[in-house]
mmCIF file of N, CA, C and O in Angstrom:
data_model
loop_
_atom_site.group_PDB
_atom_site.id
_atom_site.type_symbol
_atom_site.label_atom_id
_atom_site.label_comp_id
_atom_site.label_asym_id
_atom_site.label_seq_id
_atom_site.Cartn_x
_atom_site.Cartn_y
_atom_site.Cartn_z
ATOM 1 N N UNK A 61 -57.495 210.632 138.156
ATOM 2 C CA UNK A 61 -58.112 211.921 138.285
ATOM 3 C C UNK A 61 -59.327 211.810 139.194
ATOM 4 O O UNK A 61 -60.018 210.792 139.219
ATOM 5 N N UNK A 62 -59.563 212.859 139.922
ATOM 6 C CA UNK A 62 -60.831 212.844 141.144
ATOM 7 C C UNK A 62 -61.632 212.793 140.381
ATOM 8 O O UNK A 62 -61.369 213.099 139.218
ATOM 9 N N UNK A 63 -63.068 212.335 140.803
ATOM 10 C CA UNK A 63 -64.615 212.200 139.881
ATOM 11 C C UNK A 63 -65.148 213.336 140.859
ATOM 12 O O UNK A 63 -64.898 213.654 142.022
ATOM 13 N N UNK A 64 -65.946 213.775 139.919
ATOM 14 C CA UNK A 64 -66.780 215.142 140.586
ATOM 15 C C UNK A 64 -68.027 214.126 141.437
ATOM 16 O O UNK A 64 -68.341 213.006 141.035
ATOM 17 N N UNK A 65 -68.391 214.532 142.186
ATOM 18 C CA UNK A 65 -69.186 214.416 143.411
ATOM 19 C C UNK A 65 -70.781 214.708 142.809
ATOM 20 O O UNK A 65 -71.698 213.893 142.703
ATOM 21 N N UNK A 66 -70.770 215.918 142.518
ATOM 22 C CA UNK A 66 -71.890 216.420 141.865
ATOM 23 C C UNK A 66 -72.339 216.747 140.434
ATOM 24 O O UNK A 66 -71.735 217.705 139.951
ATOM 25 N N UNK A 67 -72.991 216.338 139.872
ATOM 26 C CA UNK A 67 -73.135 216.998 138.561
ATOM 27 C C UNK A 67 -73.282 218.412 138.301
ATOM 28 O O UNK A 67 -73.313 219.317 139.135
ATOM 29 N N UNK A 68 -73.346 218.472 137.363
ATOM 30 C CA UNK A 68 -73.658 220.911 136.953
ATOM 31 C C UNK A 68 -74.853 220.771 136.875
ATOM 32 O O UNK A 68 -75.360 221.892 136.923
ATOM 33 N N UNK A 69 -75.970 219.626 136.733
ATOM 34 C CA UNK A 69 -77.563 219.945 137.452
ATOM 35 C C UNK A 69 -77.882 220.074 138.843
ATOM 36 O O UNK A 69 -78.869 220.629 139.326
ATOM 37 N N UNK A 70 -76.628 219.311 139.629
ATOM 38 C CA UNK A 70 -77.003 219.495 141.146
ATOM 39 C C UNK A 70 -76.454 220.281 141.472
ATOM 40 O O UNK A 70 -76.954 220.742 142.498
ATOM 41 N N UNK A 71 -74.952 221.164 140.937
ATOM 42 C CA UNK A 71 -74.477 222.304 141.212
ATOM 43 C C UNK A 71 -75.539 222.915 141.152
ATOM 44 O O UNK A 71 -76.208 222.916 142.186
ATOM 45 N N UNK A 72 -75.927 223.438 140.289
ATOM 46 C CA UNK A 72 -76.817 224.548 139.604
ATOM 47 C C UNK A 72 -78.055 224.373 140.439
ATOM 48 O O UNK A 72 -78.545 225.445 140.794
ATOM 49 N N UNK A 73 -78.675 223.308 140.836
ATOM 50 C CA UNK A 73 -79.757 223.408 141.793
ATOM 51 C C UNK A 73 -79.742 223.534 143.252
ATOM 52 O O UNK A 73 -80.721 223.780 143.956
ATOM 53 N N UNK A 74 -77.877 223.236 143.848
ATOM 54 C CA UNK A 74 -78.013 224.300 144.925
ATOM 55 C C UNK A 74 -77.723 225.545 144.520
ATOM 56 O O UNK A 74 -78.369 226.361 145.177
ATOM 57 N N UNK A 75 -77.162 225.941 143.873
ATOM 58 C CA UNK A 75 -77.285 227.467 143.500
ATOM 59 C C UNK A 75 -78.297 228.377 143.804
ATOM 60 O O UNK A 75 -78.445 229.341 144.556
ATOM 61 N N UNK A 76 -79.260 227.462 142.577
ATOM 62 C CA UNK A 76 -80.522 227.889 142.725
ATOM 63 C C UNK A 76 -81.288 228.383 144.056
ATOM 64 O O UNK A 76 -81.817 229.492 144.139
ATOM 65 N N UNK A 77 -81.280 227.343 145.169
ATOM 66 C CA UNK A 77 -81.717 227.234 146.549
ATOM 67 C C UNK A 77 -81.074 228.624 147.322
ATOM 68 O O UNK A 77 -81.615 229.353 148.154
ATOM 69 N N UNK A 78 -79.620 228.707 146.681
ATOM 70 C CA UNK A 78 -78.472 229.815 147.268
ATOM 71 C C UNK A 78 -79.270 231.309 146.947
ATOM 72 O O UNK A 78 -79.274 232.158 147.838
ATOM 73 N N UNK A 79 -79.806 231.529 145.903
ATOM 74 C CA UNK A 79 -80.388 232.611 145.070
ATOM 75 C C UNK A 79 -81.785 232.818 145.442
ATOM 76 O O UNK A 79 -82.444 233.832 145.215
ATOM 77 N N UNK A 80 -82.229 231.590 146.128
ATOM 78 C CA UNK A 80 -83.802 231.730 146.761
ATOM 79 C C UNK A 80 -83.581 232.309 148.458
ATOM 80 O O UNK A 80 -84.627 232.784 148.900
ATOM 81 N N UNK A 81 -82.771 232.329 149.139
ATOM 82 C CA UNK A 81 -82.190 232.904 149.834
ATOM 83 C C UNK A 81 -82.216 231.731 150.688
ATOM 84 O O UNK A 81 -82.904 231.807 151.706
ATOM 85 N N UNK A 82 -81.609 230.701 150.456
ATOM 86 C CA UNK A 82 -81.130 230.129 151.675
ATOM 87 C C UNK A 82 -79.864 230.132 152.622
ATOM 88 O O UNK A 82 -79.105 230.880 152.005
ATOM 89 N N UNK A 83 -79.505 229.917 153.233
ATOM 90 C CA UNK A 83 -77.990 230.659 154.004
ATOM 91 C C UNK A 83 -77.069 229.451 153.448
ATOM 92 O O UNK A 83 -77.411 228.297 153.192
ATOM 93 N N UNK A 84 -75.575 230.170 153.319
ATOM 94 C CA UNK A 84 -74.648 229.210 152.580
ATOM 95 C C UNK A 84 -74.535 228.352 153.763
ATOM 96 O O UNK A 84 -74.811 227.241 153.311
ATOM 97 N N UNK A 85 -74.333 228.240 154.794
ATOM 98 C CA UNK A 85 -73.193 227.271 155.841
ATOM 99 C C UNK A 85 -74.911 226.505 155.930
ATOM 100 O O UNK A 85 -74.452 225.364 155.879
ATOM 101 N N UNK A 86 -76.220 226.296 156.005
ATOM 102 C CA UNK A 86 -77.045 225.565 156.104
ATOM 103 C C UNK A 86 -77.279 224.324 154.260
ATOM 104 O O UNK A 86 -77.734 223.208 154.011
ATOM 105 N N UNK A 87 -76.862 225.057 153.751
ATOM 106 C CA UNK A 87 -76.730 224.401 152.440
ATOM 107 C C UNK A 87 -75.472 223.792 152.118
ATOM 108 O O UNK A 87 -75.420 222.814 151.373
ATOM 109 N N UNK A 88 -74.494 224.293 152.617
ATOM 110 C CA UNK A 88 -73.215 223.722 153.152
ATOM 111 C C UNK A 88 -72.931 221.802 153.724
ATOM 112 O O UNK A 88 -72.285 220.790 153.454
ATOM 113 N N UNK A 89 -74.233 222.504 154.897
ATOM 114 C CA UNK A 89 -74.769 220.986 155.865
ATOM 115 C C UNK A 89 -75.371 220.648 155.220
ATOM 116 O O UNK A 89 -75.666 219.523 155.625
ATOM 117 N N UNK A 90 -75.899 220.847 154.282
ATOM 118 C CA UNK A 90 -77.030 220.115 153.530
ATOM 119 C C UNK A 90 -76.910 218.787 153.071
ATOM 120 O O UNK A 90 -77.320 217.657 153.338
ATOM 121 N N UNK A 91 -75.950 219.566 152.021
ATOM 122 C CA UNK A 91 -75.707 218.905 151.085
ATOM 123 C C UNK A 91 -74.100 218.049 150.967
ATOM 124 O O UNK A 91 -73.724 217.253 150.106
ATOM 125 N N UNK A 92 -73.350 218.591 152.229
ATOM 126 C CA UNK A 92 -72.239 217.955 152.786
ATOM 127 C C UNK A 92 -71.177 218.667 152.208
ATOM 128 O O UNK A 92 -70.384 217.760 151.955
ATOM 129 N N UNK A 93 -70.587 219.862 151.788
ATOM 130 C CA UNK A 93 -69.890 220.463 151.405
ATOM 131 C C UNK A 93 -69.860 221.604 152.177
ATOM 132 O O UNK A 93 -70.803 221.969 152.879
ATOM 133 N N UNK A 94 -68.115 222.557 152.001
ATOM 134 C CA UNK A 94 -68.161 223.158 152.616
ATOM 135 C C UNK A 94 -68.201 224.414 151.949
ATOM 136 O O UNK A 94 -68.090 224.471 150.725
ATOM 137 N N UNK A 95 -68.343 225.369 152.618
ATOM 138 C CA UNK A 95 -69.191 226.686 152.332
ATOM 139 C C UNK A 95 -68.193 227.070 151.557
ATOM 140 O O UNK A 95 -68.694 227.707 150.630
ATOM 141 N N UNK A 96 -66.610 226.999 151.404
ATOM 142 C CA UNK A 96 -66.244 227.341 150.029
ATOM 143 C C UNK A 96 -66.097 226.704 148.648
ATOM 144 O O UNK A 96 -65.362 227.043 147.721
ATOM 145 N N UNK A 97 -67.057 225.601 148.742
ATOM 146 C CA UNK A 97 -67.371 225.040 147.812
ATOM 147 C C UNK A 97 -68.252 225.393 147.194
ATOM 148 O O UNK A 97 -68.249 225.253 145.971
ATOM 149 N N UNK A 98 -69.315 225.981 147.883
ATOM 150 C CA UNK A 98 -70.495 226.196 147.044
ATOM 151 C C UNK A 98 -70.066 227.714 147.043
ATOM 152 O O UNK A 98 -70.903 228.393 146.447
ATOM 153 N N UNK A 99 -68.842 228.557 147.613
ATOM 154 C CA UNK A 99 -68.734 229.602 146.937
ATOM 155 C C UNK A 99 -68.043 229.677 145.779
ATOM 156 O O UNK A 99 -68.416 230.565 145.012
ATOM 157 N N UNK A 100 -66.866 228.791 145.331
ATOM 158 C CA UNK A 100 -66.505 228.548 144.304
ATOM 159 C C UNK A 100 -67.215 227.669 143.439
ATOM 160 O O UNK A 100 -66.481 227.027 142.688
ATOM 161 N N UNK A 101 -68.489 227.451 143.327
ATOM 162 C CA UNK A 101 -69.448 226.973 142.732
ATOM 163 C C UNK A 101 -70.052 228.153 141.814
ATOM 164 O O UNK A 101 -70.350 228.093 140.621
ATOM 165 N N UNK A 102 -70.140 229.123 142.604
ATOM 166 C CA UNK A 102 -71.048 230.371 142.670
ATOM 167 C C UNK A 102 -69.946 231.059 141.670
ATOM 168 O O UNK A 102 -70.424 231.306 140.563
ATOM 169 N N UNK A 103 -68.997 231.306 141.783
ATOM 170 C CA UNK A 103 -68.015 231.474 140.452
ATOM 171 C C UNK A 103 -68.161 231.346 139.240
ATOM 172 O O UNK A 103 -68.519 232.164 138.392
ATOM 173 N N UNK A 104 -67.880 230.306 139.164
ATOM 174 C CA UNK A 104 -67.557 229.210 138.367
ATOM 175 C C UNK A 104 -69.272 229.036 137.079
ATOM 176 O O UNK A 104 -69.424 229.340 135.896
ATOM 177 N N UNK A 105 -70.236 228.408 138.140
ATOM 178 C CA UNK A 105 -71.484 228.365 137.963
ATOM 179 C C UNK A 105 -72.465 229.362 138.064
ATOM 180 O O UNK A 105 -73.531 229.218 137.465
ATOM 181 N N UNK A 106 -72.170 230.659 138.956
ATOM 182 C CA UNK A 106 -73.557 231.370 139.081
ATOM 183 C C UNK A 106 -73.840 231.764 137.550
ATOM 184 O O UNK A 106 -73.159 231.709 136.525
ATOM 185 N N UNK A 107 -74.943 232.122 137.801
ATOM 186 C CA UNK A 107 -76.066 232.666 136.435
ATOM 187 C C UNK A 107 -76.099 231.533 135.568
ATOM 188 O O UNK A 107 -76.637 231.733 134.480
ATOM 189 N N UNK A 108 -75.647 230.383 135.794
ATOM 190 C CA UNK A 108 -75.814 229.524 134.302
ATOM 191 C C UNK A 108 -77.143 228.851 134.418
ATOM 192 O O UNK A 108 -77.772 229.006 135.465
ATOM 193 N N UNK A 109 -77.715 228.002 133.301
ATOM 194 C CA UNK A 109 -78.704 227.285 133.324
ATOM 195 C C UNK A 109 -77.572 225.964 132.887
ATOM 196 O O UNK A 109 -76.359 225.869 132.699
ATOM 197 N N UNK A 110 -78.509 225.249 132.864
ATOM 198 C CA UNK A 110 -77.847 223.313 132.895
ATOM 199 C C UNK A 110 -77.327 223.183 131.332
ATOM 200 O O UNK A 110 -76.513 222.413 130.821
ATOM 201 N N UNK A 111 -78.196 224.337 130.736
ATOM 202 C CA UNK A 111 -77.647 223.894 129.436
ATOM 203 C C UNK A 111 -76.417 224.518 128.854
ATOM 204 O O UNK A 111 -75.708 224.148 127.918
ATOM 205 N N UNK A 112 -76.333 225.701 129.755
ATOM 206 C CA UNK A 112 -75.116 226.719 129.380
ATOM 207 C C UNK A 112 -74.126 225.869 130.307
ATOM 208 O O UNK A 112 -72.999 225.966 129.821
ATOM 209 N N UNK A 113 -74.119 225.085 131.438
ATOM 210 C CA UNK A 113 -73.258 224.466 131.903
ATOM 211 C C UNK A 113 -72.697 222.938 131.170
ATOM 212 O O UNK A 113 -71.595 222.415 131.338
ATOM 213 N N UNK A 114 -73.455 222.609 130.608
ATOM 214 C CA UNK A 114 -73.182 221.700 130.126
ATOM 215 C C UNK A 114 -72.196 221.916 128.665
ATOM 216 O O UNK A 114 -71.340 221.109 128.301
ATOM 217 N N UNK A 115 -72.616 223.447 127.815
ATOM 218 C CA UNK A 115 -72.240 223.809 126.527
ATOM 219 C C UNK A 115 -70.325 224.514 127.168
ATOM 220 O O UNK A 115 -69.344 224.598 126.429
ATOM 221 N N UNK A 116 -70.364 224.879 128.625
ATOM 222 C CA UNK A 116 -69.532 225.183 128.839
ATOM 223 C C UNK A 116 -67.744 224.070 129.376
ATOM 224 O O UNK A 116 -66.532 224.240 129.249
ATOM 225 N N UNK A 117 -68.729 222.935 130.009
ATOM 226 C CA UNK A 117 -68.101 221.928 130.127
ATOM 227 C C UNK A 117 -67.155 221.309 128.368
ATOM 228 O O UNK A 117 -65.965 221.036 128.212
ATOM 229 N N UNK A 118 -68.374 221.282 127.286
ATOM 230 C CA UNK A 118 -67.474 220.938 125.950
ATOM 231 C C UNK A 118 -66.956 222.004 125.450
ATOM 232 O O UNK A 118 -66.231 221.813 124.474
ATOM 233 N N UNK A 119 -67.092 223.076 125.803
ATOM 234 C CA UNK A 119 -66.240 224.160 125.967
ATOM 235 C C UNK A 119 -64.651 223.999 125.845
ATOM 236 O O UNK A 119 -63.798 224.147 124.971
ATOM 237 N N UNK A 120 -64.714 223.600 127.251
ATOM 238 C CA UNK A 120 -63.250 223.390 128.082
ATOM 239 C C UNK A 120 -62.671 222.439 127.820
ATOM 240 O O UNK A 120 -61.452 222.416 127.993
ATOM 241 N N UNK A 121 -63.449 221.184 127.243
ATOM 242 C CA UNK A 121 -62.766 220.154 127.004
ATOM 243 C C UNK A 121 -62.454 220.345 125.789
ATOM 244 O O UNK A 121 -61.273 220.009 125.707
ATOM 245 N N UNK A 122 -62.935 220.798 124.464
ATOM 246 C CA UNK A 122 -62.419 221.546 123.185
ATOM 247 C C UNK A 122 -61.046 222.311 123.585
ATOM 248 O O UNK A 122 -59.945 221.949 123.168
ATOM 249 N N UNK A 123 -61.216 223.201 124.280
ATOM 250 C CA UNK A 123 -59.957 224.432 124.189
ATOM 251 C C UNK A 123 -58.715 223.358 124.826
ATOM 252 O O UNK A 123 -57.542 223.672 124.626
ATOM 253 N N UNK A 124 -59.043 222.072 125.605
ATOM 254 C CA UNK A 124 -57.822 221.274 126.220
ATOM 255 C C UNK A 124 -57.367 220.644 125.624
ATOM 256 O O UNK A 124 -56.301 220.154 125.998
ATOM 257 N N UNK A 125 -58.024 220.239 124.121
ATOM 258 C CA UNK A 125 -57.394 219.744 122.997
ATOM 259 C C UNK A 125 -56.930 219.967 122.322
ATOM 260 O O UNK A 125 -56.032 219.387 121.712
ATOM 261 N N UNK A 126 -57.563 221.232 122.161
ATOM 262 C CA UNK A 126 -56.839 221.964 120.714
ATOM 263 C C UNK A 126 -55.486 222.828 121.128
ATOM 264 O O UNK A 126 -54.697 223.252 120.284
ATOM 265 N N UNK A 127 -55.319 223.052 122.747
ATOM 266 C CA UNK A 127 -53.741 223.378 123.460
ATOM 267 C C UNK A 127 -52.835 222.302 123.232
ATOM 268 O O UNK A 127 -51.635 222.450 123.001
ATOM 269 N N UNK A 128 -53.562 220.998 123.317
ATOM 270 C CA UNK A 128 -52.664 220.024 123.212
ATOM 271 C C UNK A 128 -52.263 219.688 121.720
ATOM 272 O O UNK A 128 -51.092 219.327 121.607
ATOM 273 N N UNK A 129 -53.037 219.738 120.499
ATOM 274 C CA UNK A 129 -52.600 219.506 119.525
ATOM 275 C C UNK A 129 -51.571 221.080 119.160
ATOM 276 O O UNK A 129 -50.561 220.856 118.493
ATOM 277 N N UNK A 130 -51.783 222.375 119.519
ATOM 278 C CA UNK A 130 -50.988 223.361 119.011
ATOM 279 C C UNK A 130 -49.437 222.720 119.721
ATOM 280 O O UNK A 130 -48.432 222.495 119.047
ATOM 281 N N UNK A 131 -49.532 222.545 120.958
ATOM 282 C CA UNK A 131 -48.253 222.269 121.933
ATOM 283 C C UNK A 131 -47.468 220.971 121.148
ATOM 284 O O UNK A 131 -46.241 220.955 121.041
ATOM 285 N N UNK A 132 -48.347 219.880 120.613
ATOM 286 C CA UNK A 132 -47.490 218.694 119.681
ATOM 287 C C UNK A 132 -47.049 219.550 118.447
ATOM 288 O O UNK A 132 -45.872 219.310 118.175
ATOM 289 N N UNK A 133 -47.548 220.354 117.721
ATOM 290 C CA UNK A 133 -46.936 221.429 116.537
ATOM 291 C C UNK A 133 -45.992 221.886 116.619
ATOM 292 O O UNK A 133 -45.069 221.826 115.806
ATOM 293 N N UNK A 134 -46.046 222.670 118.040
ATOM 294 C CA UNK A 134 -45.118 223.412 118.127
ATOM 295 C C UNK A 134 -43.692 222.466 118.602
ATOM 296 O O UNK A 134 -42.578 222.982 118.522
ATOM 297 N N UNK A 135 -43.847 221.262 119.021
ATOM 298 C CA UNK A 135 -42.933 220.792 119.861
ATOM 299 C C UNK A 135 -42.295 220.023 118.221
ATOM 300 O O UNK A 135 -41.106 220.276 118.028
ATOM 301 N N UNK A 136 -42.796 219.392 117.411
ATOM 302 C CA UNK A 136 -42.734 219.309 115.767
ATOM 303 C C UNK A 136 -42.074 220.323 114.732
ATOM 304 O O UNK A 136 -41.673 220.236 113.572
ATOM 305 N N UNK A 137 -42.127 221.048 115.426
ATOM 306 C CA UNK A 137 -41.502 222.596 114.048
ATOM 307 C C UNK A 137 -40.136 222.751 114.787
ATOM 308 O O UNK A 137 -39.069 222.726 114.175
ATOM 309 N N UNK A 138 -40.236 222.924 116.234
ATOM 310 C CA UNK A 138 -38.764 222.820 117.198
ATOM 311 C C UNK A 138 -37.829 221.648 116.522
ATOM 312 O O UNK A 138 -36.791 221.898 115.908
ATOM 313 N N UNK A 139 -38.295 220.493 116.705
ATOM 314 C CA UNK A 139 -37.593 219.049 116.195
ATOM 315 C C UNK A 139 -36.990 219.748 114.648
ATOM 316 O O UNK A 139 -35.841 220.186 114.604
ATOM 317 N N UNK A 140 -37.679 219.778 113.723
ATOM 318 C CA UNK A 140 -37.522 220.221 112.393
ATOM 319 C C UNK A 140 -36.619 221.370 112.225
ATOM 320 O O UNK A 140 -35.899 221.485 111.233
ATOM 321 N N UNK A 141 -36.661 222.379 113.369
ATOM 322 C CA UNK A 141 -35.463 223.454 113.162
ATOM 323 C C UNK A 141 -34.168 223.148 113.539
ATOM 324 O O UNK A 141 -33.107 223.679 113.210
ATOM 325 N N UNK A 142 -34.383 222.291 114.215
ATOM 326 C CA UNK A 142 -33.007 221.447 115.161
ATOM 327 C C UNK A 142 -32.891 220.930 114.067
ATOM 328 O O UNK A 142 -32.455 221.817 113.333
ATOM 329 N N UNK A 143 -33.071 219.631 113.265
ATOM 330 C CA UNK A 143 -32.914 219.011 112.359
ATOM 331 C C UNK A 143 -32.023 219.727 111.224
ATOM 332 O O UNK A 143 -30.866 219.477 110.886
ATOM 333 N N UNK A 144 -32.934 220.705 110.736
ATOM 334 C CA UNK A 144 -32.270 221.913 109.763
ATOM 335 C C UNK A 144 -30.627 222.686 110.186
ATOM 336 O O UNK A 144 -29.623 223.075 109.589
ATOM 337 N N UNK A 145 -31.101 222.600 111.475
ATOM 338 C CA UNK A 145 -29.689 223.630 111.861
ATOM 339 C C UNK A 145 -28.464 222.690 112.241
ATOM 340 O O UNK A 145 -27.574 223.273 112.860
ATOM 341 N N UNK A 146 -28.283 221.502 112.014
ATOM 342 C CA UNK A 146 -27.332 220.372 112.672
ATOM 343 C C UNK A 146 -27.085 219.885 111.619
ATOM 344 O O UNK A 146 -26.022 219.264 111.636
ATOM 345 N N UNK A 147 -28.078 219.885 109.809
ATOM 346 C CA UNK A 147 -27.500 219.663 108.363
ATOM 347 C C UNK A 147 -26.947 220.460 108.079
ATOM 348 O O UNK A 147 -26.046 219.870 107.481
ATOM 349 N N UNK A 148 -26.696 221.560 108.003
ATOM 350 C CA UNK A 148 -26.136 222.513 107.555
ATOM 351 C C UNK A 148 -25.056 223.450 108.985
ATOM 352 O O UNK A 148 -24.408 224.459 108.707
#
């Protein structure tokens, strides 16, 4: 899996710079990314603080687990109806 480049404090602090009015394609060069990066940054990230980014990150990684444990359930109750319907 790719490693993120930047953390959600350095996201969030070009943001910040973005919101103080600096121009995207100079912050772009800045910081070595390209201008639809820090617009899908701006998505993703605008309005947050570090701590709402961070509460949002275990967020996502919660809801990717708990898809994965419903999806082993469900793939478990399938097995078990098959089972049922091939005894009888």
């Amino acid at each position: 899996m790719k490693r993120a480049r930047f953390s959600e404090e350095q996201i969030i602090g070009v943001l910040k710079e973005a919101e103080a009015g600096a121009k995207t394609a100079d912050l772009a060069r800045r910081h070595g990314v390209s201008e639809a990066t820090i617009y899908n940054w701006k998505a993703k990230y605008g309005g947050l603080e570090v701590s709402e980014a961070r509460r949002l990150r275990e967020l996502e990684s919660e809801n990717a687990r708990l898809k994965r444990l419903l999806a082993d359930a469900m793939l478990d109750q399938a097995a078990l109806k098959d089972l049922l319907a091939k005894k009888f």
